[in-house]
Amino acid sequence: MAARIENETDLAGMRSAGKKAATVLEMIEPHVQPGVTTDDLDRICHDYIVNELQCIPAPLNYGGGGGQDPFPKSICTSVNHVVCHGIPTPSKKLKNGDVLNIDITVIDNGYHGDTSKMFFVGEPSVLAKRLSKVTQECMYRGIEAVRPGARLGDIGHAIQSHAEAQRFSVVREFCGHGIAKVFHDDPQILHYGRPGTGQVLEEGMCFTIEPMINAGKRNIKILPDQWTAVTKDHKLSAQWEHTLMVTADGSEIFTLREEEQL
Ligand code: MF3
Ligand code: CO
Ligand code: CO
């Protein structure tokens, strides 16, 4: 069953969840400093989500089964060569020049808002800045391809062609996903593909676009903690994510932040 807005209640629910998830990224920004641990960031976000927003942090105890342990923390913190699903830990102290993705998913009155962005600790390398910028552009290009009648392959192609034109690579093991009352629903939103192929988009569909782009090769491996995905070549990876809905003339982004002028 694909995630879809059925009525005004669903629309209001997704708008609220998306706005709240975006607020967490805005709140955490000043805390991303040298010497802070990813576990500190997790605790600050957890408390804000639960106490201020009165929401549930969706990652906490998510997944598991089939031999995999559930995700143990409330946010994902993916530093430098970590592609996604980095587990916050007191042993990971941020240092000048680190770049990281913080991925927030809140459950607000049963609806999910899922969004992530890149943060710089102090002054990043020229490559890190370029990778982050290009990855954000990939996400926006994917979003610009969204409208009724477009196909999923159009989104993937928009992302892949921009990344590869910059000689970066697209991670294939993870994708965007339908989202509303279910965290990870159909359809899968691949971040690569051929134009004019794949499922046709219809007004009301809700999903994320969340490209993971690598500075080196696209290959990844999963660490023994069963969650953390890293680049095989240990080169940098970046990710940005929004939750959106297909509208009559394009899309509505539920997780927009104040800083984004679109
Ligand atoms: N927020 C991630 C996504 O964009 C999923 C995190 S699941 C977790 O889909 F268990 F790793 F937290
Ligand atoms: Co997502
Ligand atoms: Co996410």
PDB file of C-alpha atoms and ligand atoms in Angstrom:
ATOM      1  CA  MET A   1       0.000   0.000   0.000  1.00  0.00           C
ATOM      2  CA  ALA A   2       1.509   3.299  -1.100  1.00  0.00           C
ATOM      3  CA  ALA A   3       1.452   6.316   1.189  1.00  0.00           C
ATOM      4  CA  ARG A   4      -1.173   8.784   0.064  1.00  0.00           C
ATOM      5  CA  ILE A   5      -3.057  11.776   1.418  1.00  0.00           C
ATOM      6  CA  GLU A   6      -6.728  10.768   1.535  1.00  0.00           C
ATOM      7  CA  ASN A   7      -8.327  13.814   3.157  1.00  0.00           C
ATOM      8  CA  GLU A   8      -7.783  17.138   4.949  1.00  0.00           C
ATOM      9  CA  THR A   9      -6.982  15.339   8.206  1.00  0.00           C
ATOM     10  CA  ASP A  10      -4.080  13.509   6.545  1.00  0.00           C
ATOM     11  CA  LEU A  11      -2.843  16.717   4.928  1.00  0.00           C
ATOM     12  CA  ALA A  12      -2.898  18.652   8.205  1.00  0.00           C
ATOM     13  CA  GLY A  13      -1.211  15.713   9.956  1.00  0.00           C
ATOM     14  CA  MET A  14       1.641  15.499   7.439  1.00  0.00           C
ATOM     15  CA  ARG A  15       2.120  19.285   7.414  1.00  0.00           C
ATOM     16  CA  SER A  16       2.419  19.307  11.188  1.00  0.00           C
ATOM     17  CA  ALA A  17       4.790  16.318  11.342  1.00  0.00           C
ATOM     18  CA  GLY A  18       6.992  17.733   8.591  1.00  0.00           C
ATOM     19  CA  LYS A  19       7.190  21.160  10.196  1.00  0.00           C
ATOM     20  CA  LYS A  20       8.123  19.635  13.541  1.00  0.00           C
ATOM     21  CA  ALA A  21      10.870  17.463  12.041  1.00  0.00           C
ATOM     22  CA  ALA A  22      12.307  20.552  10.304  1.00  0.00           C
ATOM     23  CA  THR A  23      12.259  22.426  13.607  1.00  0.00           C
ATOM     24  CA  VAL A  24      14.518  19.800  15.178  1.00  0.00           C
ATOM     25  CA  LEU A  25      17.197  20.412  12.530  1.00  0.00           C
ATOM     26  CA  GLU A  26      16.939  24.163  13.175  1.00  0.00           C
ATOM     27  CA  MET A  27      17.133  23.672  16.942  1.00  0.00           C
ATOM     28  CA  ILE A  28      20.233  21.431  16.816  1.00  0.00           C
ATOM     29  CA  GLU A  29      22.344  23.611  14.495  1.00  0.00           C
ATOM     30  CA  PRO A  30      24.055  25.763  17.194  1.00  0.00           C
ATOM     31  CA  HIS A  31      24.927  22.611  19.149  1.00  0.00           C
ATOM     32  CA  VAL A  32      27.013  21.164  16.316  1.00  0.00           C
ATOM     33  CA  GLN A  33      30.425  22.262  17.609  1.00  0.00           C
ATOM     34  CA  PRO A  34      33.892  20.778  18.118  1.00  0.00           C
ATOM     35  CA  GLY A  35      34.021  18.693  21.322  1.00  0.00           C
ATOM     36  CA  VAL A  36      30.320  17.788  21.259  1.00  0.00           C
ATOM     37  CA  THR A  37      29.627  14.054  20.924  1.00  0.00           C
ATOM     38  CA  THR A  38      27.023  12.525  18.647  1.00  0.00           C
ATOM     39  CA  ASP A  39      25.442  11.102  21.795  1.00  0.00           C
ATOM     40  CA  ASP A  40      25.055  14.683  23.121  1.00  0.00           C
ATOM     41  CA  LEU A  41      23.241  15.593  19.888  1.00  0.00           C
ATOM     42  CA  ASP A  42      20.990  12.541  20.271  1.00  0.00           C
ATOM     43  CA  ARG A  43      20.071  13.428  23.841  1.00  0.00           C
ATOM     44  CA  ILE A  44      19.314  17.068  22.990  1.00  0.00           C
ATOM     45  CA  CYS A  45      17.150  16.071  20.009  1.00  0.00           C
ATOM     46  CA  HIS A  46      15.404  13.289  21.948  1.00  0.00           C
ATOM     47  CA  ASP A  47      14.451  15.641  24.779  1.00  0.00           C
ATOM     48  CA  TYR A  48      13.257  18.329  22.345  1.00  0.00           C
ATOM     49  CA  ILE A  49      11.180  15.876  20.298  1.00  0.00           C
ATOM     50  CA  VAL A  50       9.552  14.298  23.342  1.00  0.00           C
ATOM     51  CA  ASN A  51       9.159  17.291  25.677  1.00  0.00           C
ATOM     52  CA  GLU A  52       8.782  20.341  23.401  1.00  0.00           C
ATOM     53  CA  LEU A  53       7.182  18.815  20.316  1.00  0.00           C
ATOM     54  CA  GLN A  54       5.289  16.028  22.131  1.00  0.00           C
ATOM     55  CA  CYS A  55       6.272  13.630  19.392  1.00  0.00           C
ATOM     56  CA  ILE A  56       7.872  10.189  19.216  1.00  0.00           C
ATOM     57  CA  PRO A  57      11.381   9.835  17.731  1.00  0.00           C
ATOM     58  CA  ALA A  58      10.691   7.176  15.076  1.00  0.00           C
ATOM     59  CA  PRO A  59      14.217   5.690  14.911  1.00  0.00           C
ATOM     60  CA  LEU A  60      14.277   4.688  18.607  1.00  0.00           C
ATOM     61  CA  ASN A  61      13.832   0.897  18.722  1.00  0.00           C
ATOM     62  CA  TYR A  62      12.946   0.889  15.022  1.00  0.00           C
ATOM     63  CA  GLY A  63      13.464  -2.206  12.923  1.00  0.00           C
ATOM     64  CA  GLY A  64      15.008  -5.302  14.325  1.00  0.00           C
ATOM     65  CA  GLY A  65      13.725  -8.772  13.737  1.00  0.00           C
ATOM     66  CA  GLY A  66      15.285 -11.099  11.211  1.00  0.00           C
ATOM     67  CA  GLY A  67      18.434 -11.233  13.325  1.00  0.00           C
ATOM     68  CA  GLN A  68      18.945  -7.475  13.361  1.00  0.00           C
ATOM     69  CA  ASP A  69      18.854  -5.526  16.621  1.00  0.00           C
ATOM     70  CA  PRO A  70      16.506  -2.526  16.722  1.00  0.00           C
ATOM     71  CA  PHE A  71      18.050   0.927  16.208  1.00  0.00           C
ATOM     72  CA  PRO A  72      19.124   2.036  19.716  1.00  0.00           C
ATOM     73  CA  LYS A  73      18.952   5.850  19.459  1.00  0.00           C
ATOM     74  CA  SER A  74      16.507   8.631  18.547  1.00  0.00           C
ATOM     75  CA  ILE A  75      18.375  10.200  15.605  1.00  0.00           C
ATOM     76  CA  CYS A  76      20.953   9.140  13.016  1.00  0.00           C
ATOM     77  CA  THR A  77      24.325  10.923  13.002  1.00  0.00           C
ATOM     78  CA  SER A  78      26.488  10.059  10.003  1.00  0.00           C
ATOM     79  CA  VAL A  79      29.968  11.595  10.183  1.00  0.00           C
ATOM     80  CA  ASN A  80      32.385  11.959   7.214  1.00  0.00           C
ATOM     81  CA  HIS A  81      32.595   8.571   5.418  1.00  0.00           C
ATOM     82  CA  VAL A  82      29.438   7.276   7.122  1.00  0.00           C
ATOM     83  CA  VAL A  83      26.752   7.095   4.425  1.00  0.00           C
ATOM     84  CA  CYS A  84      23.678   6.789   6.672  1.00  0.00           C
ATOM     85  CA  HIS A  85      22.230   5.235   9.849  1.00  0.00           C
ATOM     86  CA  GLY A  86      25.194   6.268  12.011  1.00  0.00           C
ATOM     87  CA  ILE A  87      24.434   5.434  15.656  1.00  0.00           C
ATOM     88  CA  PRO A  88      25.066   8.290  18.110  1.00  0.00           C
ATOM     89  CA  THR A  89      27.695   7.383  20.698  1.00  0.00           C
ATOM     90  CA  PRO A  90      29.576   9.110  23.549  1.00  0.00           C
ATOM     91  CA  SER A  91      32.858   7.969  21.958  1.00  0.00           C
ATOM     92  CA  LYS A  92      32.330  10.048  18.778  1.00  0.00           C
ATOM     93  CA  LYS A  93      33.497  13.563  19.583  1.00  0.00           C
ATOM     94  CA  LEU A  94      33.121  16.049  16.724  1.00  0.00           C
ATOM     95  CA  LYS A  95      36.282  17.842  15.625  1.00  0.00           C
ATOM     96  CA  ASN A  96      37.064  20.797  13.409  1.00  0.00           C
ATOM     97  CA  GLY A  97      36.611  19.884   9.733  1.00  0.00           C
ATOM     98  CA  ASP A  98      34.107  17.058  10.307  1.00  0.00           C
ATOM     99  CA  VAL A  99      30.971  17.020   8.181  1.00  0.00           C
ATOM    100  CA  LEU A 100      27.884  15.141   9.282  1.00  0.00           C
ATOM    101  CA  ASN A 101      24.327  14.351   8.370  1.00  0.00           C
ATOM    102  CA  ILE A 102      21.704  14.499  11.082  1.00  0.00           C
ATOM    103  CA  ASP A 103      18.533  12.603  10.140  1.00  0.00           C
ATOM    104  CA  ILE A 104      15.366  13.282  12.108  1.00  0.00           C
ATOM    105  CA  THR A 105      12.094  11.374  11.928  1.00  0.00           C
ATOM    106  CA  VAL A 106       9.252  12.318  14.251  1.00  0.00           C
ATOM    107  CA  ILE A 107       5.861  10.694  14.694  1.00  0.00           C
ATOM    108  CA  ASP A 108       3.306  13.419  15.306  1.00  0.00           C
ATOM    109  CA  ASN A 109      -0.231  12.257  16.043  1.00  0.00           C
ATOM    110  CA  GLY A 110       0.468   9.109  13.985  1.00  0.00           C
ATOM    111  CA  TYR A 111       2.026  10.908  10.992  1.00  0.00           C
ATOM    112  CA  HIS A 112       5.733  10.836  10.083  1.00  0.00           C
ATOM    113  CA  GLY A 113       8.008  13.735   9.152  1.00  0.00           C
ATOM    114  CA  ASP A 114      11.460  12.628   7.904  1.00  0.00           C
ATOM    115  CA  THR A 115      14.239  15.055   7.008  1.00  0.00           C
ATOM    116  CA  SER A 116      18.000  15.414   7.119  1.00  0.00           C
ATOM    117  CA  LYS A 117      20.723  17.882   6.262  1.00  0.00           C
ATOM    118  CA  MET A 118      24.486  18.263   6.322  1.00  0.00           C
ATOM    119  CA  PHE A 119      26.275  20.201   9.046  1.00  0.00           C
ATOM    120  CA  PHE A 120      29.859  21.476   9.114  1.00  0.00           C
ATOM    121  CA  VAL A 121      31.981  21.434  12.253  1.00  0.00           C
ATOM    122  CA  GLY A 122      34.213  24.495  12.015  1.00  0.00           C
ATOM    123  CA  GLU A 123      35.725  24.882   8.550  1.00  0.00           C
ATOM    124  CA  PRO A 124      35.276  21.925   6.161  1.00  0.00           C
ATOM    125  CA  SER A 125      37.496  20.999   3.206  1.00  0.00           C
ATOM    126  CA  VAL A 126      36.759  22.356  -0.269  1.00  0.00           C
ATOM    127  CA  LEU A 127      35.730  18.833  -1.307  1.00  0.00           C
ATOM    128  CA  ALA A 128      33.370  18.400   1.641  1.00  0.00           C
ATOM    129  CA  LYS A 129      31.637  21.694   0.861  1.00  0.00           C
ATOM    130  CA  ARG A 130      31.303  20.842  -2.824  1.00  0.00           C
ATOM    131  CA  LEU A 131      29.977  17.330  -2.096  1.00  0.00           C
ATOM    132  CA  SER A 132      27.430  18.684   0.361  1.00  0.00           C
ATOM    133  CA  LYS A 133      26.280  21.420  -2.036  1.00  0.00           C
ATOM    134  CA  VAL A 134      25.983  19.069  -5.007  1.00  0.00           C
ATOM    135  CA  THR A 135      24.045  16.532  -2.905  1.00  0.00           C
ATOM    136  CA  GLN A 136      21.574  19.222  -1.839  1.00  0.00           C
ATOM    137  CA  GLU A 137      21.228  20.258  -5.493  1.00  0.00           C
ATOM    138  CA  CYS A 138      20.585  16.587  -6.375  1.00  0.00           C
ATOM    139  CA  MET A 139      17.744  16.487  -3.847  1.00  0.00           C
ATOM    140  CA  TYR A 140      16.224  19.716  -5.210  1.00  0.00           C
ATOM    141  CA  ARG A 141      16.538  18.488  -8.811  1.00  0.00           C
ATOM    142  CA  GLY A 142      14.761  15.299  -7.805  1.00  0.00           C
ATOM    143  CA  ILE A 143      12.018  17.347  -6.165  1.00  0.00           C
ATOM    144  CA  GLU A 144      11.685  19.545  -9.260  1.00  0.00           C
ATOM    145  CA  ALA A 145      10.965  16.409 -11.321  1.00  0.00           C
ATOM    146  CA  VAL A 146       7.918  15.631  -9.136  1.00  0.00           C
ATOM    147  CA  ARG A 147       4.479  16.301 -10.635  1.00  0.00           C
ATOM    148  CA  PRO A 148       1.447  14.183 -11.605  1.00  0.00           C
ATOM    149  CA  GLY A 149       2.256  12.173 -14.740  1.00  0.00           C
ATOM    150  CA  ALA A 150       6.028  12.174 -14.161  1.00  0.00           C
ATOM    151  CA  ARG A 151       7.625   8.814 -13.436  1.00  0.00           C
ATOM    152  CA  LEU A 152       9.875   7.580 -10.664  1.00  0.00           C
ATOM    153  CA  GLY A 153      12.706   7.128 -13.186  1.00  0.00           C
ATOM    154  CA  ASP A 154      12.548  10.864 -13.919  1.00  0.00           C
ATOM    155  CA  ILE A 155      13.382  11.600 -10.274  1.00  0.00           C
ATOM    156  CA  GLY A 156      16.223   9.086 -10.226  1.00  0.00           C
ATOM    157  CA  HIS A 157      17.636  10.371 -13.483  1.00  0.00           C
ATOM    158  CA  ALA A 158      17.578  14.007 -12.355  1.00  0.00           C
ATOM    159  CA  ILE A 159      19.602  13.049  -9.271  1.00  0.00           C
ATOM    160  CA  GLN A 160      22.022  10.614 -10.914  1.00  0.00           C
ATOM    161  CA  SER A 161      22.852  12.816 -13.890  1.00  0.00           C
ATOM    162  CA  HIS A 162      23.713  15.805 -11.690  1.00  0.00           C
ATOM    163  CA  ALA A 163      25.856  13.743  -9.295  1.00  0.00           C
ATOM    164  CA  GLU A 164      27.746  11.947 -12.041  1.00  0.00           C
ATOM    165  CA  ALA A 165      28.338  15.173 -14.010  1.00  0.00           C
ATOM    166  CA  GLN A 166      30.329  16.267 -10.935  1.00  0.00           C
ATOM    167  CA  ARG A 167      32.167  12.891 -10.952  1.00  0.00           C
ATOM    168  CA  PHE A 168      30.430  11.839  -7.752  1.00  0.00           C
ATOM    169  CA  SER A 169      28.523   8.544  -7.343  1.00  0.00           C
ATOM    170  CA  VAL A 170      25.026   7.568  -6.174  1.00  0.00           C
ATOM    171  CA  VAL A 171      24.564   5.009  -3.376  1.00  0.00           C
ATOM    172  CA  ARG A 172      22.158   2.295  -4.544  1.00  0.00           C
ATOM    173  CA  GLU A 173      21.507   0.250  -1.414  1.00  0.00           C
ATOM    174  CA  PHE A 174      19.189   2.837   0.176  1.00  0.00           C
ATOM    175  CA  CYS A 175      16.363   4.824  -1.314  1.00  0.00           C
ATOM    176  CA  GLY A 176      13.589   7.286  -0.558  1.00  0.00           C
ATOM    177  CA  HIS A 177      10.263   5.818   0.515  1.00  0.00           C
ATOM    178  CA  GLY A 178       6.565   6.357   0.769  1.00  0.00           C
ATOM    179  CA  ILE A 179       5.718   7.899   4.130  1.00  0.00           C
ATOM    180  CA  ALA A 180       2.628   8.993   6.060  1.00  0.00           C
ATOM    181  CA  LYS A 181       1.191   6.800   8.816  1.00  0.00           C
ATOM    182  CA  VAL A 182       3.862   4.211   7.990  1.00  0.00           C
ATOM    183  CA  PHE A 183       7.576   5.184   8.284  1.00  0.00           C
ATOM    184  CA  HIS A 184       8.883   3.195   5.312  1.00  0.00           C
ATOM    185  CA  ASP A 185       6.065   2.516   2.855  1.00  0.00           C
ATOM    186  CA  ASP A 186       5.825   1.921  -0.898  1.00  0.00           C
ATOM    187  CA  PRO A 187       6.957   3.126  -3.319  1.00  0.00           C
ATOM    188  CA  GLN A 188      10.750   2.939  -3.233  1.00  0.00           C
ATOM    189  CA  ILE A 189      12.235   6.162  -4.584  1.00  0.00           C
ATOM    190  CA  LEU A 190      15.515   5.214  -6.262  1.00  0.00           C
ATOM    191  CA  HIS A 191      18.081   7.971  -6.618  1.00  0.00           C
ATOM    192  CA  TYR A 192      19.193   6.710 -10.031  1.00  0.00           C
ATOM    193  CA  GLY A 193      17.268   5.665 -13.103  1.00  0.00           C
ATOM    194  CA  ARG A 194      16.141   6.263 -16.652  1.00  0.00           C
ATOM    195  CA  PRO A 195      13.690   8.996 -17.661  1.00  0.00           C
ATOM    196  CA  GLY A 196      10.237   7.848 -18.704  1.00  0.00           C
ATOM    197  CA  THR A 197      10.463   4.592 -16.733  1.00  0.00           C
ATOM    198  CA  GLY A 198       8.910   3.374 -13.493  1.00  0.00           C
ATOM    199  CA  GLN A 199       5.697   4.110 -11.669  1.00  0.00           C
ATOM    200  CA  VAL A 200       3.658   7.160 -12.705  1.00  0.00           C
ATOM    201  CA  LEU A 201       3.246   9.803  -9.979  1.00  0.00           C
ATOM    202  CA  GLU A 202      -0.244  10.800  -8.892  1.00  0.00           C
ATOM    203  CA  GLU A 203      -1.521  13.738  -6.895  1.00  0.00           C
ATOM    204  CA  GLY A 204      -1.627  12.952  -3.154  1.00  0.00           C
ATOM    205  CA  MET A 205       1.294  10.493  -3.080  1.00  0.00           C
ATOM    206  CA  CYS A 206       3.682  11.166  -0.165  1.00  0.00           C
ATOM    207  CA  PHE A 207       7.315  10.152  -0.140  1.00  0.00           C
ATOM    208  CA  THR A 208      10.841  11.176   0.734  1.00  0.00           C
ATOM    209  CA  ILE A 209      13.698  12.055  -1.586  1.00  0.00           C
ATOM    210  CA  GLU A 210      17.002  11.464   0.217  1.00  0.00           C
ATOM    211  CA  PRO A 211      19.991  10.990  -2.071  1.00  0.00           C
ATOM    212  CA  MET A 212      23.252   9.657  -0.615  1.00  0.00           C
ATOM    213  CA  ILE A 213      26.133  10.819  -2.810  1.00  0.00           C
ATOM    214  CA  ASN A 214      29.745   9.644  -2.475  1.00  0.00           C
ATOM    215  CA  ALA A 215      32.914  11.551  -3.338  1.00  0.00           C
ATOM    216  CA  GLY A 216      34.543   8.281  -4.471  1.00  0.00           C
ATOM    217  CA  LYS A 217      33.016   4.973  -5.540  1.00  0.00           C
ATOM    218  CA  ARG A 218      29.378   4.148  -4.815  1.00  0.00           C
ATOM    219  CA  ASN A 219      30.103   0.926  -2.905  1.00  0.00           C
ATOM    220  CA  ILE A 220      29.236   0.699   0.783  1.00  0.00           C
ATOM    221  CA  LYS A 221      29.553  -1.777   3.608  1.00  0.00           C
ATOM    222  CA  ILE A 222      27.611  -2.222   6.851  1.00  0.00           C
ATOM    223  CA  LEU A 223      29.579  -2.191  10.112  1.00  0.00           C
ATOM    224  CA  PRO A 224      29.223  -5.024  12.682  1.00  0.00           C
ATOM    225  CA  ASP A 225      26.710  -2.875  14.628  1.00  0.00           C
ATOM    226  CA  GLN A 226      24.331  -3.927  11.800  1.00  0.00           C
ATOM    227  CA  TRP A 227      23.254  -0.335  11.050  1.00  0.00           C
ATOM    228  CA  THR A 228      26.121   2.016  10.219  1.00  0.00           C
ATOM    229  CA  ALA A 229      26.703   2.189   6.445  1.00  0.00           C
ATOM    230  CA  VAL A 230      30.141   3.458   5.386  1.00  0.00           C
ATOM    231  CA  THR A 231      31.843   3.980   2.040  1.00  0.00           C
ATOM    232  CA  LYS A 232      34.073   1.036   1.136  1.00  0.00           C
ATOM    233  CA  ASP A 233      36.834   3.397  -0.005  1.00  0.00           C
ATOM    234  CA  HIS A 234      36.429   5.522   3.148  1.00  0.00           C
ATOM    235  CA  LYS A 235      35.878   8.653   1.064  1.00  0.00           C
ATOM    236  CA  LEU A 236      33.266  11.220   2.076  1.00  0.00           C
ATOM    237  CA  SER A 237      29.518  10.740   1.672  1.00  0.00           C
ATOM    238  CA  ALA A 238      26.703  13.294   1.958  1.00  0.00           C
ATOM    239  CA  GLN A 239      22.902  13.147   2.231  1.00  0.00           C
ATOM    240  CA  TRP A 240      19.944  15.536   2.295  1.00  0.00           C
ATOM    241  CA  GLU A 241      16.297  14.552   2.751  1.00  0.00           C
ATOM    242  CA  HIS A 242      12.835  16.066   2.498  1.00  0.00           C
ATOM    243  CA  THR A 243       9.323  14.632   2.916  1.00  0.00           C
ATOM    244  CA  LEU A 244       6.864  15.830   0.269  1.00  0.00           C
ATOM    245  CA  MET A 245       3.521  15.283  -1.425  1.00  0.00           C
ATOM    246  CA  VAL A 246       2.650  15.301  -5.137  1.00  0.00           C
ATOM    247  CA  THR A 247       0.311  18.238  -5.830  1.00  0.00           C
ATOM    248  CA  ALA A 248      -1.671  19.194  -8.951  1.00  0.00           C
ATOM    249  CA  ASP A 249       1.169  21.364 -10.251  1.00  0.00           C
ATOM    250  CA  GLY A 250       4.278  19.862  -8.651  1.00  0.00           C
ATOM    251  CA  SER A 251       4.944  19.153  -5.015  1.00  0.00           C
ATOM    252  CA  GLU A 252       4.534  20.473  -1.511  1.00  0.00           C
ATOM    253  CA  ILE A 253       7.575  19.999   0.737  1.00  0.00           C
ATOM    254  CA  PHE A 254       6.419  19.273   4.294  1.00  0.00           C
ATOM    255  CA  THR A 255       9.864  19.560   5.924  1.00  0.00           C
ATOM    256  CA  LEU A 256      11.015  22.982   4.654  1.00  0.00           C
ATOM    257  CA  ARG A 257      13.162  25.026   7.035  1.00  0.00           C
ATOM    258  CA  GLU A 258      13.151  28.793   7.510  1.00  0.00           C
ATOM    259  CA  GLU A 259      16.567  29.040   5.771  1.00  0.00           C
ATOM    260  CA  GLU A 260      15.261  27.502   2.530  1.00  0.00           C
ATOM    261  CA  GLN A 261      13.990  30.015  -0.003  1.00  0.00           C
ATOM    262  CA  LEU A 262      12.458  28.004  -2.805  1.00  0.00           C
TER     263      LEU A 262
HETATM  264  N1  MF3 B   1      15.423   8.398   8.731  1.00  0.00           N
HETATM  265  C1  MF3 B   1      15.936   7.312   7.946  1.00  0.00           C
HETATM  266  C2  MF3 B   1      15.295   7.451   6.597  1.00  0.00           C
HETATM  267  O1  MF3 B   1      15.450   8.472   6.024  1.00  0.00           O
HETATM  268  C3  MF3 B   1      15.686   5.979   8.546  1.00  0.00           C
HETATM  269  C4  MF3 B   1      16.329   5.766   9.829  1.00  0.00           C
HETATM  270  S1  MF3 B   1      15.858   4.242  10.435  1.00  0.00           S
HETATM  271  C5  MF3 B   1      16.890   4.002  11.726  1.00  0.00           C
HETATM  272  O2  MF3 B   1      14.580   6.636   6.107  1.00  0.00           O
HETATM  273  F1  MF3 B   1      16.446   2.974  12.327  1.00  0.00           F
HETATM  274  F2  MF3 B   1      18.131   3.856  11.238  1.00  0.00           F
HETATM  275  F3  MF3 B   1      16.875   5.053  12.469  1.00  0.00           F
HETATM  276 CO    CO B   2      13.651   8.658   4.910  1.00  0.00          CO
HETATM  277 CO    CO B   3      15.494  10.162   7.287  1.00  0.00          CO
END
